[in-house]
PDB file of C-alpha atoms in Angstrom:
ATOM      1  CA  UNK A  99     -23.788 229.695 114.640  1.00 93.00           C
ATOM      2  CA  UNK A 100     -20.964 227.132 114.772  1.00 97.00           C
ATOM      3  CA  UNK A 101     -21.806 223.521 114.056  1.00 97.00           C
ATOM      4  CA  UNK A 102     -20.781 220.581 116.219  1.00 98.00           C
ATOM      5  CA  UNK A 103     -21.094 217.450 114.074  1.00 98.00           C
ATOM      6  CA  UNK A 104     -20.449 214.074 115.672  1.00 97.00           C
ATOM      7  CA  UNK A 105     -19.658 211.142 113.385  1.00 96.00           C
ATOM      8  CA  UNK A 106     -20.423 208.022 115.380  1.00 92.00           C
ATOM      9  CA  UNK A 107     -20.547 204.321 114.566  1.00 85.00           C
ATOM     10  CA  UNK A 108     -18.634 201.068 115.036  1.00 78.00           C
ATOM     11  CA  UNK A 109     -15.081 200.516 113.799  1.00 73.00           C
ATOM     12  CA  UNK A 110     -14.762 200.005 110.061  1.00 72.00           C
ATOM     13  CA  UNK A 111     -17.997 201.685 109.026  1.00 82.00           C
ATOM     14  CA  UNK A 112     -16.244 204.629 107.364  1.00 83.00           C
ATOM     15  CA  UNK A 113     -16.576 207.530 109.836  1.00 90.00           C
ATOM     16  CA  UNK A 114     -13.119 208.856 108.937  1.00 90.00           C
ATOM     17  CA  UNK A 115     -13.549 208.527 105.177  1.00 90.00           C
ATOM     18  CA  UNK A 116     -16.927 210.278 105.161  1.00 94.00           C
ATOM     19  CA  UNK A 117     -15.993 213.078 107.537  1.00 96.00           C
ATOM     20  CA  UNK A 118     -12.752 213.904 105.693  1.00 95.00           C
ATOM     21  CA  UNK A 119     -14.617 213.983 102.382  1.00 95.00           C
ATOM     22  CA  UNK A 120     -17.102 216.444 103.879  1.00 97.00           C
ATOM     23  CA  UNK A 121     -14.271 218.835 104.756  1.00 97.00           C
ATOM     24  CA  UNK A 122     -14.063 219.593 101.032  1.00 96.00           C
ATOM     25  CA  UNK A 123     -17.526 221.179 101.363  1.00 96.00           C
ATOM     26  CA  UNK A 124     -17.755 222.435 104.967  1.00 97.00           C
ATOM     27  CA  UNK A 125     -14.887 224.205 106.787  1.00 97.00           C
ATOM     28  CA  UNK A 126     -14.405 222.649 110.225  1.00 98.00           C
ATOM     29  CA  UNK A 127     -11.873 221.755 112.888  1.00 98.00           C
ATOM     30  CA  UNK A 128     -11.303 217.999 112.580  1.00 98.00           C
ATOM     31  CA  UNK A 129     -10.986 216.086 115.867  1.00 98.00           C
ATOM     32  CA  UNK A 130     -10.599 212.312 115.923  1.00 95.00           C
ATOM     33  CA  UNK A 131     -10.605 211.126 119.522  1.00 93.00           C
ATOM     34  CA  UNK A 132      -7.961 208.483 118.705  1.00 90.00           C
ATOM     35  CA  UNK A 133      -5.580 211.200 117.502  1.00 92.00           C
ATOM     36  CA  UNK A 134      -6.304 213.677 120.295  1.00 95.00           C
ATOM     37  CA  UNK A 135      -6.017 211.183 123.150  1.00 92.00           C
ATOM     38  CA  UNK A 136      -4.051 208.333 121.645  1.00 90.00           C
ATOM     39  CA  UNK A 137      -0.560 209.286 122.767  1.00 93.00           C
ATOM     40  CA  UNK A 138      -1.648 209.850 126.366  1.00 95.00           C
ATOM     41  CA  UNK A 139      -3.314 206.429 126.386  1.00 93.00           C
ATOM     42  CA  UNK A 140      -0.206 204.800 124.952  1.00 92.00           C
ATOM     43  CA  UNK A 141       1.915 206.361 127.710  1.00 95.00           C
ATOM     44  CA  UNK A 142      -0.451 205.243 130.465  1.00 96.00           C
ATOM     45  CA  UNK A 143      -0.622 201.726 129.036  1.00 93.00           C
ATOM     46  CA  UNK A 144       3.173 201.534 128.619  1.00 94.00           C
ATOM     47  CA  UNK A 145       3.849 202.786 132.163  1.00 95.00           C
ATOM     48  CA  UNK A 146       1.407 200.157 133.455  1.00 95.00           C
ATOM     49  CA  UNK A 147       3.085 197.307 131.555  1.00 94.00           C
ATOM     50  CA  UNK A 148       0.161 196.943 129.156  1.00 92.00           C
ATOM     51  CA  UNK A 149       0.026 196.653 125.377  1.00 90.00           C
ATOM     52  CA  UNK A 150       0.147 200.236 124.039  1.00 89.00           C
ATOM     53  CA  UNK A 151      -2.277 199.251 121.262  1.00 86.00           C
ATOM     54  CA  UNK A 152      -4.911 197.938 123.683  1.00 84.00           C
ATOM     55  CA  UNK A 153      -8.283 199.615 123.183  1.00 83.00           C
ATOM     56  CA  UNK A 154     -10.529 196.841 124.434  1.00 80.00           C
ATOM     57  CA  UNK A 155      -9.434 195.708 127.914  1.00 85.00           C
ATOM     58  CA  UNK A 156     -11.050 196.642 131.183  1.00 89.00           C
ATOM     59  CA  UNK A 157      -7.836 198.471 132.143  1.00 92.00           C
ATOM     60  CA  UNK A 158      -8.021 200.692 129.058  1.00 90.00           C
ATOM     61  CA  UNK A 159     -11.701 201.431 129.647  1.00 91.00           C
ATOM     62  CA  UNK A 160     -11.078 202.300 133.300  1.00 93.00           C
ATOM     63  CA  UNK A 161      -7.939 204.420 132.945  1.00 94.00           C
ATOM     64  CA  UNK A 162      -7.748 205.736 129.362  1.00 94.00           C
ATOM     65  CA  UNK A 163     -11.086 205.742 127.603  1.00 93.00           C
ATOM     66  CA  UNK A 164     -12.700 208.738 129.326  1.00 94.00           C
ATOM     67  CA  UNK A 165      -9.421 210.677 129.206  1.00 94.00           C
ATOM     68  CA  UNK A 166      -9.442 210.420 125.403  1.00 94.00           C
ATOM     69  CA  UNK A 167     -13.031 211.602 125.114  1.00 95.00           C
ATOM     70  CA  UNK A 168     -12.684 214.397 127.688  1.00 95.00           C
ATOM     71  CA  UNK A 169      -9.497 215.718 126.055  1.00 96.00           C
ATOM     72  CA  UNK A 170     -11.171 215.689 122.650  1.00 96.00           C
ATOM     73  CA  UNK A 171     -14.156 217.608 123.978  1.00 97.00           C
ATOM     74  CA  UNK A 172     -11.928 220.190 125.686  1.00 97.00           C
ATOM     75  CA  UNK A 173     -10.389 221.017 122.299  1.00 97.00           C
ATOM     76  CA  UNK A 174     -13.819 220.976 120.634  1.00 98.00           C
ATOM     77  CA  UNK A 175     -15.299 223.386 123.171  1.00 98.00           C
ATOM     78  CA  UNK A 176     -12.419 225.809 122.801  1.00 97.00           C
ATOM     79  CA  UNK A 177     -13.005 225.938 119.054  1.00 98.00           C
ATOM     80  CA  UNK A 178     -16.777 226.281 119.387  1.00 98.00           C
ATOM     81  CA  UNK A 179     -16.234 229.218 121.753  1.00 97.00           C
ATOM     82  CA  UNK A 180     -14.423 231.123 119.010  1.00 97.00           C
ATOM     83  CA  UNK A 181     -17.074 230.263 116.406  1.00 97.00           C
ATOM     84  CA  UNK A 182     -15.404 227.405 114.519  1.00 98.00           C
ATOM     85  CA  UNK A 183     -17.327 224.419 113.182  1.00 98.00           C
ATOM     86  CA  UNK A 184     -16.130 221.166 114.735  1.00 98.00           C
ATOM     87  CA  UNK A 185     -16.231 217.624 113.349  1.00 98.00           C
ATOM     88  CA  UNK A 186     -15.911 214.993 116.103  1.00 97.00           C
ATOM     89  CA  UNK A 187     -14.998 211.452 115.088  1.00 96.00           C
ATOM     90  CA  UNK A 188     -15.417 208.510 117.456  1.00 91.00           C
ATOM     91  CA  UNK A 189     -18.033 206.075 118.721  1.00 89.00           C
ATOM     92  CA  UNK A 190     -19.010 208.250 121.746  1.00 92.00           C
ATOM     93  CA  UNK A 191     -21.281 205.366 122.772  1.00 88.00           C
ATOM     94  CA  UNK A 192     -21.468 206.179 126.484  1.00 90.00           C
ATOM     95  CA  UNK A 193     -21.817 209.897 125.815  1.00 94.00           C
ATOM     96  CA  UNK A 194     -24.658 209.437 123.308  1.00 94.00           C
ATOM     97  CA  UNK A 195     -26.529 207.279 125.816  1.00 91.00           C
ATOM     98  CA  UNK A 196     -26.399 210.020 128.465  1.00 94.00           C
ATOM     99  CA  UNK A 197     -29.349 212.356 127.875  1.00 95.00           C
ATOM    100  CA  UNK A 198     -27.724 215.249 129.760  1.00 96.00           C
ATOM    101  CA  UNK A 199     -24.198 214.902 128.341  1.00 96.00           C
ATOM    102  CA  UNK A 200     -24.308 217.294 125.390  1.00 97.00           C
ATOM    103  CA  UNK A 201     -26.006 220.105 127.327  1.00 97.00           C
ATOM    104  CA  UNK A 202     -23.780 219.687 130.382  1.00 97.00           C
ATOM    105  CA  UNK A 203     -20.679 219.612 128.162  1.00 97.00           C
ATOM    106  CA  UNK A 204     -21.622 222.795 126.288  1.00 97.00           C
ATOM    107  CA  UNK A 205     -22.536 224.476 129.577  1.00 97.00           C
ATOM    108  CA  UNK A 206     -18.963 223.985 130.831  1.00 96.00           C
ATOM    109  CA  UNK A 207     -17.956 226.947 128.657  1.00 96.00           C
ATOM    110  CA  UNK A 208     -21.233 228.852 128.908  1.00 97.00           C
ATOM    111  CA  UNK A 209     -22.712 227.575 125.634  1.00 97.00           C
ATOM    112  CA  UNK A 210     -26.128 226.065 124.928  1.00 97.00           C
ATOM    113  CA  UNK A 211     -27.822 224.554 121.900  1.00 96.00           C
ATOM    114  CA  UNK A 212     -29.022 228.078 121.097  1.00 95.00           C
ATOM    115  CA  UNK A 213     -25.362 228.921 120.475  1.00 97.00           C
ATOM    116  CA  UNK A 214     -24.246 225.694 118.759  1.00 97.00           C
ATOM    117  CA  UNK A 215     -25.982 223.674 116.031  1.00 97.00           C
ATOM    118  CA  UNK A 216     -25.527 220.054 117.199  1.00 97.00           C
ATOM    119  CA  UNK A 217     -25.806 217.297 114.590  1.00 97.00           C
ATOM    120  CA  UNK A 218     -25.118 213.552 114.754  1.00 97.00           C
ATOM    121  CA  UNK A 219     -24.237 211.378 111.758  1.00 96.00           C
ATOM    122  CA  UNK A 220     -24.651 207.719 112.716  1.00 93.00           C
ATOM    123  CA  UNK A 221     -22.541 205.739 110.249  1.00 90.00           C
ATOM    124  CA  UNK A 222     -23.533 202.103 109.787  1.00 84.00           C
ATOM    125  CA  UNK A 223     -22.572 199.280 107.469  1.00 77.00           C
ATOM    126  CA  UNK A 224     -25.057 196.493 106.864  1.00 69.00           C
ATOM    127  CA  UNK A 225     -22.418 194.114 105.448  1.00 61.00           C
ATOM    128  CA  UNK A 226     -20.195 192.792 108.264  1.00 60.00           C
ATOM    129  CA  UNK A 227     -17.757 191.186 105.816  1.00 63.00           C
ATOM    130  CA  UNK A 228     -17.228 194.573 104.175  1.00 59.00           C
ATOM    131  CA  UNK A 229     -16.727 196.038 107.633  1.00 58.00           C
ATOM    132  CA  UNK A 230     -14.059 193.424 108.411  1.00 57.00           C
ATOM    133  CA  UNK A 231     -12.313 194.085 105.096  1.00 69.00           C
ATOM    134  CA  UNK A 232     -12.200 197.818 105.823  1.00 62.00           C
ATOM    135  CA  UNK A 233     -10.688 197.174 109.243  1.00 63.00           C
ATOM    136  CA  UNK A 234      -8.067 194.895 107.671  1.00 63.00           C
ATOM    137  CA  UNK A 235      -7.328 197.486 104.960  1.00 69.00           C
ATOM    138  CA  UNK A 236      -6.661 200.308 107.427  1.00 63.00           C
ATOM    139  CA  UNK A 237      -3.973 198.075 108.957  1.00 59.00           C
ATOM    140  CA  UNK A 238      -3.597 199.449 112.492  1.00 67.00           C
ATOM    141  CA  UNK A 239      -2.342 197.433 115.449  1.00 65.00           C
ATOM    142  CA  UNK A 240      -5.184 198.820 117.547  1.00 61.00           C
ATOM    143  CA  UNK A 241      -7.551 196.608 115.541  1.00 61.00           C
ATOM    144  CA  UNK A 242      -5.713 193.329 116.255  1.00 61.00           C
ATOM    145  CA  UNK A 243      -8.018 192.347 119.100  1.00 55.00           C
ATOM    146  CA  UNK A 244     -11.103 193.010 116.980  1.00 60.00           C
ATOM    147  CA  UNK A 245      -9.801 190.879 114.111  1.00 58.00           C
ATOM    148  CA  UNK A 246      -8.509 188.084 116.353  1.00 62.00           C
ATOM    149  CA  UNK A 247     -11.808 187.976 118.241  1.00 61.00           C
ATOM    150  CA  UNK A 248     -14.141 188.858 115.389  1.00 55.00           C
ATOM    151  CA  UNK A 249     -17.169 186.835 116.551  1.00 60.00           C
ATOM    152  CA  UNK A 250     -16.979 188.365 120.032  1.00 54.00           C
ATOM    153  CA  UNK A 251     -16.476 191.855 118.600  1.00 58.00           C
ATOM    154  CA  UNK A 252     -19.418 191.543 116.218  1.00 57.00           C
ATOM    155  CA  UNK A 253     -21.698 190.026 118.856  1.00 52.00           C
ATOM    156  CA  UNK A 254     -21.002 193.048 121.061  1.00 53.00           C
ATOM    157  CA  UNK A 255     -22.109 195.497 118.376  1.00 54.00           C
ATOM    158  CA  UNK A 256     -25.501 197.063 118.817  1.00 60.00           C
ATOM    159  CA  UNK A 257     -27.183 200.061 117.330  1.00 64.00           C
ATOM    160  CA  UNK A 258     -25.995 203.148 119.147  1.00 72.00           C
ATOM    161  CA  UNK A 259     -28.885 205.142 120.580  1.00 81.00           C
ATOM    162  CA  UNK A 260     -28.859 208.931 120.511  1.00 90.00           C
ATOM    163  CA  UNK A 261     -30.501 209.948 123.777  1.00 92.00           C
ATOM    164  CA  UNK A 262     -29.496 213.611 123.606  1.00 95.00           C
ATOM    165  CA  UNK A 263     -32.173 216.263 123.805  1.00 93.00           C
ATOM    166  CA  UNK A 264     -31.757 217.355 120.193  1.00 95.00           C
ATOM    167  CA  UNK A 265     -34.355 217.445 117.407  1.00 93.00           C
ATOM    168  CA  UNK A 266     -34.818 214.126 115.599  1.00 93.00           C
ATOM    169  CA  UNK A 267     -34.094 215.922 112.321  1.00 95.00           C
ATOM    170  CA  UNK A 268     -30.582 216.670 113.667  1.00 96.00           C
ATOM    171  CA  UNK A 269     -29.771 212.951 113.552  1.00 96.00           C
ATOM    172  CA  UNK A 270     -28.825 211.263 110.279  1.00 95.00           C
ATOM    173  CA  UNK A 271     -28.524 207.481 110.052  1.00 93.00           C
ATOM    174  CA  UNK A 272     -26.276 206.802 107.084  1.00 92.00           C
ATOM    175  CA  UNK A 273     -25.663 203.292 105.700  1.00 87.00           C
ATOM    176  CA  UNK A 274     -22.193 203.495 104.166  1.00 85.00           C
ATOM    177  CA  UNK A 275     -22.585 200.393 102.010  1.00 83.00           C
ATOM    178  CA  UNK A 276     -21.418 200.578  98.409  1.00 80.00           C
ATOM    179  CA  UNK A 277     -19.579 203.448  96.767  1.00 84.00           C
ATOM    180  CA  UNK A 278     -19.430 206.795  98.539  1.00 87.00           C
ATOM    181  CA  UNK A 279     -20.744 208.873  95.647  1.00 93.00           C
ATOM    182  CA  UNK A 280     -20.819 212.652  95.306  1.00 93.00           C
ATOM    183  CA  UNK A 281     -24.603 212.429  95.497  1.00 94.00           C
ATOM    184  CA  UNK A 282     -24.397 210.760  98.913  1.00 94.00           C
ATOM    185  CA  UNK A 283     -21.889 213.353 100.110  1.00 95.00           C
ATOM    186  CA  UNK A 284     -24.159 216.146  98.857  1.00 96.00           C
ATOM    187  CA  UNK A 285     -27.065 214.736 100.905  1.00 95.00           C
ATOM    188  CA  UNK A 286     -24.944 214.716 104.079  1.00 96.00           C
ATOM    189  CA  UNK A 287     -23.737 218.266 103.368  1.00 97.00           C
ATOM    190  CA  UNK A 288     -27.352 219.410 103.048  1.00 96.00           C
ATOM    191  CA  UNK A 289     -28.213 217.691 106.336  1.00 97.00           C
ATOM    192  CA  UNK A 290     -25.347 219.421 108.141  1.00 97.00           C
ATOM    193  CA  UNK A 291     -26.021 222.840 106.649  1.00 95.00           C
ATOM    194  CA  UNK A 292     -29.752 222.800 107.314  1.00 92.00           C
ATOM    195  CA  UNK A 293     -30.744 224.923 110.297  1.00 81.00           C
ATOM    196  CA  UNK A 294     -33.454 223.291 112.385  1.00 65.00           C
ATOM    197  CA  UNK A 295     -33.620 225.767 115.278  1.00 52.00           C
TER     198      UNK A 295
END
């Protein structure tokens, strides 16, 4: 049974670092929604006279945001159909809030949760200063708004709820504070590999 593992959480919590480290232990197709949909968003923003690095405006959310997520899921579904594990990286906030989303999305290609082992790793970081430092360190122009409006960005953060109809034991809340040790990675690997059906 292929695994669909979603790594969700706010910017700067370490979703990318953790998920890439896990690839050393679990073979999977790696899909970051920023990579899959980023170029299309840049083109739409550029053609509309907007900042190509904008990921926070109402215009981006109306015209680009869902396109990025839908494109990422199209690629994910195609790989799940042929039996590949898939790692999905992105906040997926709206999707996680929609109780029907995961089942309806799998059903688009005739799959159900009996065919795919769905797991969610919610990555958090209790130290907001560490979160800011990580965002600064990754040095991408897409983060400029967040850094220039840090108080507003932080005030808008809230714990992402997983409303999908999946077993509670298929959800891991992982505080990525401190060093990402091999022991921590091993625990996440065990969570992903465990079959709860």
